[in-house]
């Protein structure tokens, strides 16, 4: 089957309907993820102080990412331990007249041996088995996809605890919970090597979490990153939540609003999940030949405005609790601002938002709506 993504043409195997089989993996739905990666790489290259920075597609499969990185001017290496995948990578590079290295190897061994400016992890499920080697190998940027959203967001709690050494809670902001659990684990992994990992762009869909972390090899920066870890105390009864930085959690004895008990998630990343300047530079690289350009542009515009606060709310859920009909989002956010609070849309869905108002304050401020 032939697929065109951006300016490259790929041959990809038909995928078995069951999802189980020997065919080299390809998911057309991830085009959005790959398009954004191309925009990120262009932004990184424009700011890099060297020609043709190096890029490792650590879990290449058909080579969809590595071929597109080579096409974007990177000195690309495509790695997969599956011989059929390595063969397909070579074919897809040749089909597009592109020169890149293909390694039929265990990506962890390769990353322990070689340095790359950018390392991209896109494994099946959790990226944790590749994270240590990635932070040792990458000079500038580590890109990570995690498709194990149920463990990350607390729906499969034990598995989340095992993979991420953190306790997730299955709250209604589950996508953001998953992102913050993943970021917490990645930041702690990097810190083991005196590396500070700083998220510069992150997005979440139903199927996966994707994040890009810039890398600094200064122990003081790694200490500063650790300082942004902490816990979220959540009341499932009234939805009140508060966050607390630091590795030791001090949950309140009871919810300060309704008196019920609170549940604590953590350690999680409480810092910024993106850098607005970086997001702006990536947005300038979203061009018409990207198949999902308008969706990418919308996401990056939302991120540009999103408040850097853990955690988000969903207007429809809140209004259902209050037996109110939901008004237009702009009007709703306007009421919060008029009452003196900060408020923005959030990336987690059309009715999600962030504010520094408490649940009680949100209810009061938007009551006349
Ligand atoms: C989800 S697929 C990658 C999809 C691809 N990046 C894309 O965008 O279409 C995961 C790939 O990782 C490969 N893989 C799994 N473990 C690996 C390892 N230890 N070293 C290298 N590749 C590995 C698998 O063979 C599989 O092809
Ligand atoms: Zn409460």
Short mmCIF file of C-alpha atoms and ligand atoms in Angstrom, two decimals:
data_model
loop_
_atom_site.label_atom_id
_atom_site.label_comp_id
_atom_site.label_asym_id
_atom_site.label_seq_id
_atom_site.Cartn_x
_atom_site.Cartn_y
_atom_site.Cartn_z
CA UNK A 1 0.00 0.00 0.00
CA UNK A 2 1.34 3.45 -0.95
CA UNK A 3 0.95 6.37 1.46
CA UNK A 4 1.96 10.00 0.97
CA UNK A 5 2.83 12.02 4.08
CA UNK A 6 4.21 15.53 3.71
CA UNK A 7 6.51 15.36 0.69
CA UNK A 8 7.45 11.69 1.02
CA UNK A 9 5.93 8.51 -0.37
CA UNK A 10 6.01 5.37 1.72
CA UNK A 11 5.21 1.75 1.04
CA UNK A 12 3.56 0.28 4.12
CA UNK A 13 2.15 -3.21 4.70
CA UNK A 14 -1.61 -3.80 5.01
CA UNK A 15 -2.27 -4.01 8.75
CA UNK A 16 -4.11 -7.07 10.13
CA UNK A 17 -7.58 -6.08 11.44
CA UNK A 18 -6.86 -7.79 14.76
CA UNK A 19 -3.78 -5.58 15.17
CA UNK A 20 -1.83 -8.78 15.90
CA UNK A 21 0.54 -10.28 13.36
CA UNK A 22 3.99 -10.11 11.82
CA UNK A 23 3.41 -7.16 9.48
CA UNK A 24 5.71 -4.18 10.05
CA UNK A 25 3.60 -1.69 12.01
CA UNK A 26 2.10 1.42 10.47
CA UNK A 27 -0.70 3.57 11.91
CA UNK A 28 -2.12 6.18 9.49
CA UNK A 29 -3.80 7.95 12.43
CA UNK A 30 -0.35 8.94 13.70
CA UNK A 31 0.15 11.23 10.68
CA UNK A 32 -0.74 14.16 12.96
CA UNK A 33 1.96 13.11 15.42
CA UNK A 34 4.49 12.76 12.57
CA UNK A 35 3.49 16.08 10.94
CA UNK A 36 4.07 17.88 14.22
CA UNK A 37 7.41 16.10 14.55
CA UNK A 38 8.46 17.48 11.16
CA UNK A 39 7.46 21.00 12.26
CA UNK A 40 9.40 20.53 15.53
CA UNK A 41 12.48 19.30 13.64
CA UNK A 42 12.36 22.28 11.28
CA UNK A 43 12.14 24.62 14.30
CA UNK A 44 15.02 22.80 16.00
CA UNK A 45 17.16 22.89 12.85
CA UNK A 46 16.54 26.61 12.36
CA UNK A 47 17.85 27.27 15.88
CA UNK A 48 20.71 24.69 15.79
CA UNK A 49 24.28 25.91 15.47
CA UNK A 50 25.26 23.18 12.99
CA UNK A 51 24.26 21.98 9.52
CA UNK A 52 22.34 18.72 9.21
CA UNK A 53 21.81 17.88 12.89
CA UNK A 54 21.61 14.17 13.60
CA UNK A 55 18.29 12.43 14.32
CA UNK A 56 17.66 8.90 15.57
CA UNK A 57 14.33 7.22 14.77
CA UNK A 58 14.84 4.59 17.48
CA UNK A 59 11.72 2.51 16.70
CA UNK A 60 11.50 3.01 12.97
CA UNK A 61 9.10 0.24 11.73
CA UNK A 62 8.39 1.42 8.11
CA UNK A 63 10.73 4.39 8.62
CA UNK A 64 7.86 6.89 8.42
CA UNK A 65 9.54 9.25 10.89
CA UNK A 66 13.16 8.77 9.87
CA UNK A 67 12.40 9.15 6.15
CA UNK A 68 10.57 12.39 6.85
CA UNK A 69 13.43 13.62 9.07
CA UNK A 70 15.95 12.84 6.30
CA UNK A 71 13.70 14.70 3.87
CA UNK A 72 13.70 17.68 6.27
CA UNK A 73 17.52 17.85 5.98
CA UNK A 74 18.55 15.79 9.02
CA UNK A 75 21.40 13.32 9.14
CA UNK A 76 18.98 10.52 10.01
CA UNK A 77 19.51 7.06 11.47
CA UNK A 78 16.60 4.60 11.34
CA UNK A 79 16.79 1.77 13.87
CA UNK A 80 14.56 -1.28 14.35
CA UNK A 81 15.45 -4.71 15.67
CA UNK A 82 12.99 -6.35 13.25
CA UNK A 83 14.81 -7.35 10.01
CA UNK A 84 11.63 -6.82 7.92
CA UNK A 85 11.35 -3.29 9.30
CA UNK A 86 14.99 -2.52 8.48
CA UNK A 87 14.46 -3.77 4.90
CA UNK A 88 11.36 -1.61 4.51
CA UNK A 89 13.24 1.42 5.88
CA UNK A 90 15.92 0.98 3.21
CA UNK A 91 13.24 0.66 0.49
CA UNK A 92 11.37 3.75 1.69
CA UNK A 93 14.58 5.82 1.79
CA UNK A 94 15.53 4.69 -1.74
CA UNK A 95 12.01 5.39 -3.05
CA UNK A 96 12.42 9.02 -1.95
CA UNK A 97 16.03 9.30 -3.10
CA UNK A 98 17.19 9.95 0.44
CA UNK A 99 20.41 8.98 2.10
CA UNK A 100 20.31 7.82 5.75
CA UNK A 101 21.70 5.04 7.91
CA UNK A 102 19.59 2.00 8.73
CA UNK A 103 20.48 -0.08 11.78
CA UNK A 104 18.94 -3.49 12.39
CA UNK A 105 19.65 -3.40 16.10
CA UNK A 106 18.36 -3.06 19.61
CA UNK A 107 17.86 0.70 19.96
CA UNK A 108 19.04 0.66 23.57
CA UNK A 109 22.45 -0.74 22.59
CA UNK A 110 22.77 1.83 19.80
CA UNK A 111 21.83 4.74 22.09
CA UNK A 112 24.40 3.65 24.66
CA UNK A 113 27.08 3.67 21.95
CA UNK A 114 26.28 6.76 19.89
CA UNK A 115 25.22 10.36 20.46
CA UNK A 116 22.49 12.03 18.38
CA UNK A 117 21.26 15.62 18.47
CA UNK A 118 17.65 14.44 18.49
CA UNK A 119 16.37 11.05 19.69
CA UNK A 120 12.81 9.98 18.88
CA UNK A 121 11.13 7.16 20.86
CA UNK A 122 7.96 5.65 19.39
CA UNK A 123 7.70 2.11 20.77
CA UNK A 124 4.64 -0.08 21.36
CA UNK A 125 3.14 1.02 24.71
CA UNK A 126 5.41 2.52 27.34
CA UNK A 127 8.64 4.33 26.35
CA UNK A 128 10.19 3.64 29.79
CA UNK A 129 12.45 0.76 28.60
CA UNK A 130 14.16 3.22 26.21
CA UNK A 131 14.23 6.36 28.35
CA UNK A 132 17.55 5.85 30.18
CA UNK A 133 19.49 5.26 26.97
CA UNK A 134 17.71 8.13 25.20
CA UNK A 135 18.75 10.71 27.80
CA UNK A 136 22.33 9.45 27.72
CA UNK A 137 22.40 9.67 23.92
CA UNK A 138 20.55 12.91 23.07
CA UNK A 139 22.40 16.23 22.88
CA UNK A 140 19.45 18.57 22.29
CA UNK A 141 16.01 17.01 22.21
CA UNK A 142 14.22 13.79 23.20
CA UNK A 143 10.85 13.15 21.51
CA UNK A 144 8.61 10.57 23.20
CA UNK A 145 5.34 8.85 22.28
CA UNK A 146 3.53 6.77 24.92
CA UNK A 147 0.48 4.76 23.86
CA UNK A 148 -0.16 3.13 27.24
CA UNK A 149 -2.71 5.76 28.23
CA UNK A 150 -4.68 3.52 30.63
CA UNK A 151 -1.72 2.90 32.98
CA UNK A 152 -0.62 6.54 32.70
CA UNK A 153 -3.95 8.06 33.64
CA UNK A 154 -4.80 5.69 36.49
CA UNK A 155 -7.33 3.45 34.72
CA UNK A 156 -4.85 0.54 35.13
CA UNK A 157 -3.32 1.69 38.38
CA UNK A 158 -0.91 -1.16 39.24
CA UNK A 159 0.57 -1.18 35.76
CA UNK A 160 1.02 2.62 35.96
CA UNK A 161 2.79 2.31 39.30
CA UNK A 162 5.08 -0.40 37.91
CA UNK A 163 6.05 1.48 34.76
CA UNK A 164 6.29 5.01 36.08
CA UNK A 165 7.10 4.67 39.80
CA UNK A 166 4.25 7.08 40.48
CA UNK A 167 0.71 6.74 41.75
CA UNK A 168 -1.80 8.02 39.20
CA UNK A 169 -5.43 8.86 40.07
CA UNK A 170 -8.26 8.26 37.61
CA UNK A 171 -9.64 11.80 37.71
CA UNK A 172 -11.75 13.51 35.05
CA UNK A 173 -8.61 15.30 33.80
CA UNK A 174 -7.14 11.89 32.92
CA UNK A 175 -5.29 13.06 29.77
CA UNK A 176 -3.39 15.68 31.76
CA UNK A 177 -2.83 13.22 34.61
CA UNK A 178 -1.22 10.84 32.09
CA UNK A 179 0.95 13.56 30.64
CA UNK A 180 2.15 14.72 34.06
CA UNK A 181 2.87 11.15 35.25
CA UNK A 182 4.89 10.51 32.07
CA UNK A 183 6.79 13.80 32.36
CA UNK A 184 7.54 13.15 36.02
CA UNK A 185 9.06 9.78 35.18
CA UNK A 186 11.07 11.16 32.24
CA UNK A 187 12.44 14.08 34.27
CA UNK A 188 13.51 11.70 37.06
CA UNK A 189 15.12 9.33 34.55
CA UNK A 190 17.11 12.17 32.95
CA UNK A 191 18.19 13.50 36.35
CA UNK A 192 19.93 10.17 37.10
CA UNK A 193 22.50 11.21 34.47
CA UNK A 194 22.71 14.86 35.68
CA UNK A 195 20.54 15.78 32.72
CA UNK A 196 17.73 18.33 32.97
CA UNK A 197 14.81 17.41 30.72
CA UNK A 198 12.48 20.35 30.10
CA UNK A 199 9.19 19.84 28.24
CA UNK A 200 8.96 22.26 25.32
CA UNK A 201 5.87 20.84 23.62
CA UNK A 202 3.35 18.18 24.69
CA UNK A 203 -0.01 17.02 23.36
CA UNK A 204 -2.45 14.28 24.26
CA UNK A 205 -5.14 12.45 22.30
CA UNK A 206 -7.29 9.47 23.33
CA UNK A 207 -4.67 7.12 21.99
CA UNK A 208 -1.33 8.54 22.96
CA UNK A 209 0.74 11.14 24.77
CA UNK A 210 3.47 12.90 22.81
CA UNK A 211 6.10 15.13 24.37
CA UNK A 212 9.33 16.84 23.33
CA UNK A 213 11.93 17.56 26.01
CA UNK A 214 14.96 19.78 25.60
CA UNK A 215 18.12 18.47 27.21
CA UNK A 216 20.67 20.34 29.34
CA UNK A 217 23.67 18.53 30.84
CA UNK A 218 24.08 20.70 33.93
CA UNK A 219 23.43 19.15 37.33
CA UNK A 220 22.08 22.47 38.66
CA UNK A 221 19.47 22.51 35.88
CA UNK A 222 18.60 18.91 36.74
CA UNK A 223 18.09 19.97 40.38
CA UNK A 224 15.78 22.77 39.20
CA UNK A 225 13.78 20.24 37.17
CA UNK A 226 13.42 17.94 40.20
CA UNK A 227 12.08 20.94 42.13
CA UNK A 228 9.09 21.00 39.77
CA UNK A 229 7.97 17.52 40.75
CA UNK A 230 5.23 17.12 43.30
CA UNK A 231 1.76 15.80 44.07
CA UNK A 232 -1.86 16.57 43.25
CA UNK A 233 -4.43 16.20 46.05
CA UNK A 234 -7.85 15.61 44.50
CA UNK A 235 -11.31 15.44 46.04
CA UNK A 236 -13.52 13.08 44.05
CA UNK A 237 -16.54 14.39 45.92
CA UNK A 238 -16.46 18.12 45.04
CA UNK A 239 -13.63 18.14 42.43
CA UNK A 240 -11.48 20.50 44.50
CA UNK A 241 -7.81 19.92 43.76
CA UNK A 242 -4.54 21.40 44.91
CA UNK A 243 -0.96 20.75 43.94
CA UNK A 244 2.14 20.74 46.08
CA UNK A 245 5.76 20.73 44.87
CA UNK A 246 8.35 18.59 46.66
CA UNK A 247 9.06 14.87 46.81
CA UNK A 248 7.22 14.39 50.11
CA UNK A 249 3.44 14.69 49.98
CA UNK A 250 1.46 16.41 52.75
CA UNK A 251 -2.15 15.70 51.82
CA UNK A 252 -4.76 17.61 53.82
CA UNK A 253 -6.59 15.47 56.40
CA UNK A 254 -9.81 16.29 54.59
CA UNK A 255 -10.96 18.31 51.60
CA UNK A 256 -10.94 21.96 52.72
CA UNK A 257 -14.16 22.56 50.74
CA UNK A 258 -16.44 19.60 51.48
CA UNK A 259 -14.67 17.68 54.26
CA UNK A 260 -14.45 14.37 52.34
CA UNK A 261 -11.13 12.55 52.01
CA UNK A 262 -8.73 13.45 49.21
CA UNK A 263 -6.75 11.16 46.90
CA UNK A 264 -3.12 11.96 46.12
CA UNK A 265 -1.37 11.42 42.76
CA UNK A 266 2.38 11.61 42.34
CA UNK A 267 5.13 12.22 42.02
CA UNK A 268 4.07 14.05 38.86
CA UNK A 269 5.52 16.93 36.86
CA UNK A 270 3.87 20.17 38.02
CA UNK A 271 5.90 22.51 35.80
CA UNK A 272 5.12 23.80 32.33
CA UNK A 273 4.20 21.14 29.78
CA UNK A 274 5.28 23.40 26.91
CA UNK A 275 7.39 26.47 26.25
CA UNK A 276 5.43 29.25 24.57
CA UNK A 277 8.42 30.56 22.58
CA UNK A 278 9.14 27.06 21.23
CA UNK A 279 5.46 26.51 20.38
CA UNK A 280 5.50 29.78 18.43
CA UNK A 281 8.57 28.74 16.46
CA UNK A 282 6.99 25.36 15.66
CA UNK A 283 3.77 27.04 14.53
CA UNK A 284 5.75 29.04 11.95
CA UNK A 285 6.95 25.72 10.50
CA UNK A 286 3.46 24.30 9.93
CA UNK A 287 3.13 24.57 6.17
CA UNK A 288 0.51 23.52 3.62
CA UNK A 289 2.06 20.23 2.44
CA UNK A 290 1.53 18.72 5.92
CA UNK A 291 -1.70 16.72 5.64
CA UNK A 292 -2.86 17.73 9.12
CA UNK A 293 -1.64 21.34 8.97
CA UNK A 294 -4.88 22.96 10.06
CA UNK A 295 -5.26 20.62 13.06
CA UNK A 296 -1.61 21.22 14.00
CA UNK A 297 -2.08 24.98 13.70
CA UNK A 298 -5.19 24.82 15.94
CA UNK A 299 -3.40 22.77 18.60
CA UNK A 300 -0.37 25.06 18.66
CA UNK A 301 -2.60 28.15 18.86
CA UNK A 302 -4.47 26.64 21.81
CA UNK A 303 -1.16 25.84 23.53
CA UNK A 304 0.06 29.37 22.92
CA UNK A 305 -2.83 30.71 25.01
CA UNK A 306 -3.14 27.87 27.57
CA UNK A 307 -2.37 28.90 31.15
CA UNK A 308 0.53 27.04 32.75
CA UNK A 309 -1.49 25.59 35.62
CA UNK A 310 -2.13 22.06 36.74
CA UNK A 311 -4.95 20.96 36.23
CA UNK A 312 -7.79 21.60 33.74
CA UNK A 313 -11.58 21.50 34.11
CA UNK A 314 -14.33 20.50 31.69
CA UNK A 315 -17.11 23.06 31.39
CA UNK A 316 -19.76 20.49 30.38
CA UNK A 317 -18.99 18.21 33.33
CA UNK A 318 -19.14 21.12 35.76
CA UNK A 319 -22.40 22.42 34.31
CA UNK A 320 -23.94 18.92 34.54
CA UNK A 321 -22.99 18.80 38.24
CA UNK A 322 -24.59 22.19 38.77
CA UNK A 323 -27.69 21.22 36.68
CA UNK A 324 -27.06 24.12 34.35
CA UNK A 325 -26.92 24.24 30.59
CA UNK A 326 -23.49 25.13 29.27
CA UNK A 327 -23.14 28.50 27.55
CA UNK A 328 -20.60 29.38 24.83
CA UNK A 329 -17.04 28.76 25.98
CA UNK A 330 -15.86 32.32 25.23
CA UNK A 331 -18.72 33.74 27.31
CA UNK A 332 -17.98 31.30 30.15
CA UNK A 333 -14.28 32.21 30.19
CA UNK A 334 -15.23 35.89 29.93
CA UNK A 335 -17.29 35.60 33.15
CA UNK A 336 -14.28 34.15 34.96
CA UNK A 337 -12.04 36.99 33.74
CA UNK A 338 -14.62 39.61 34.69
CA UNK A 339 -14.62 38.15 38.20
CA UNK A 340 -10.85 38.73 38.35
CA UNK A 341 -9.56 35.22 37.57
CA UNK A 342 -7.23 34.07 34.85
CA UNK A 343 -8.85 31.69 32.38
CA UNK A 344 -7.94 30.04 29.08
CA UNK A 345 -8.99 27.18 26.87
CA UNK A 346 -6.99 23.96 27.30
CA UNK A 347 -5.72 21.47 24.71
CA UNK A 348 -7.66 18.52 26.18
CA UNK A 349 -10.94 19.08 24.29
CA UNK A 350 -13.24 21.85 23.09
CA UNK A 351 -14.94 22.26 26.46
CA UNK A 352 -11.78 22.09 28.61
CA UNK A 353 -10.27 25.12 30.28
CA UNK A 354 -7.74 26.26 32.88
CA UNK A 355 -8.21 28.85 35.56
CA UNK A 356 -6.77 29.90 38.89
CA UNK A 357 -10.30 29.97 40.34
CA UNK A 358 -11.38 27.14 42.65
CA UNK A 359 -14.40 24.98 41.71
CA UNK A 360 -16.54 26.98 44.12
CA UNK A 361 -15.30 30.25 42.63
CA UNK A 362 -15.93 29.00 39.08
CA UNK A 363 -19.51 28.15 40.05
CA UNK A 364 -20.10 31.55 41.59
CA UNK A 365 -18.40 33.54 38.82
CA UNK A 366 -20.32 31.87 36.00
CA UNK A 367 -23.67 31.62 37.78
CA UNK A 368 -25.44 34.33 35.81
CA UNK A 369 -24.56 32.59 32.53
C1 LIG B 1 4.94 1.63 17.17
S1 LIG B 1 6.13 0.96 16.08
C2 LIG B 1 6.93 2.37 15.41
C3 LIG B 1 6.09 3.17 14.45
C4 LIG B 1 6.83 4.20 13.63
N1 LIG B 1 7.74 5.00 14.44
C5 LIG B 1 5.87 5.09 12.88
O1 LIG B 1 5.78 6.32 13.14
O2 LIG B 1 5.16 4.56 12.00
C6 LIG B 1 7.34 0.31 17.19
C7 LIG B 1 8.57 -0.33 16.52
O3 LIG B 1 9.57 -0.49 17.53
C8 LIG B 1 10.33 -1.64 17.21
N2 LIG B 1 11.07 -2.06 18.41
C9 LIG B 1 10.58 -2.63 19.55
N3 LIG B 1 11.58 -2.87 20.42
C10 LIG B 1 12.73 -2.41 19.84
C11 LIG B 1 14.08 -2.36 20.25
N4 LIG B 1 14.46 -2.83 21.44
N5 LIG B 1 14.98 -1.80 19.41
C12 LIG B 1 14.61 -1.32 18.21
N6 LIG B 1 13.34 -1.35 17.76
C13 LIG B 1 12.41 -1.89 18.56
C14 LIG B 1 9.28 -2.63 16.74
O4 LIG B 1 9.89 -3.65 15.95
C15 LIG B 1 8.33 -1.72 15.95
O5 LIG B 1 8.65 -1.74 14.58
ZN1 LIG B 2 -14.22 18.18 48.40
#
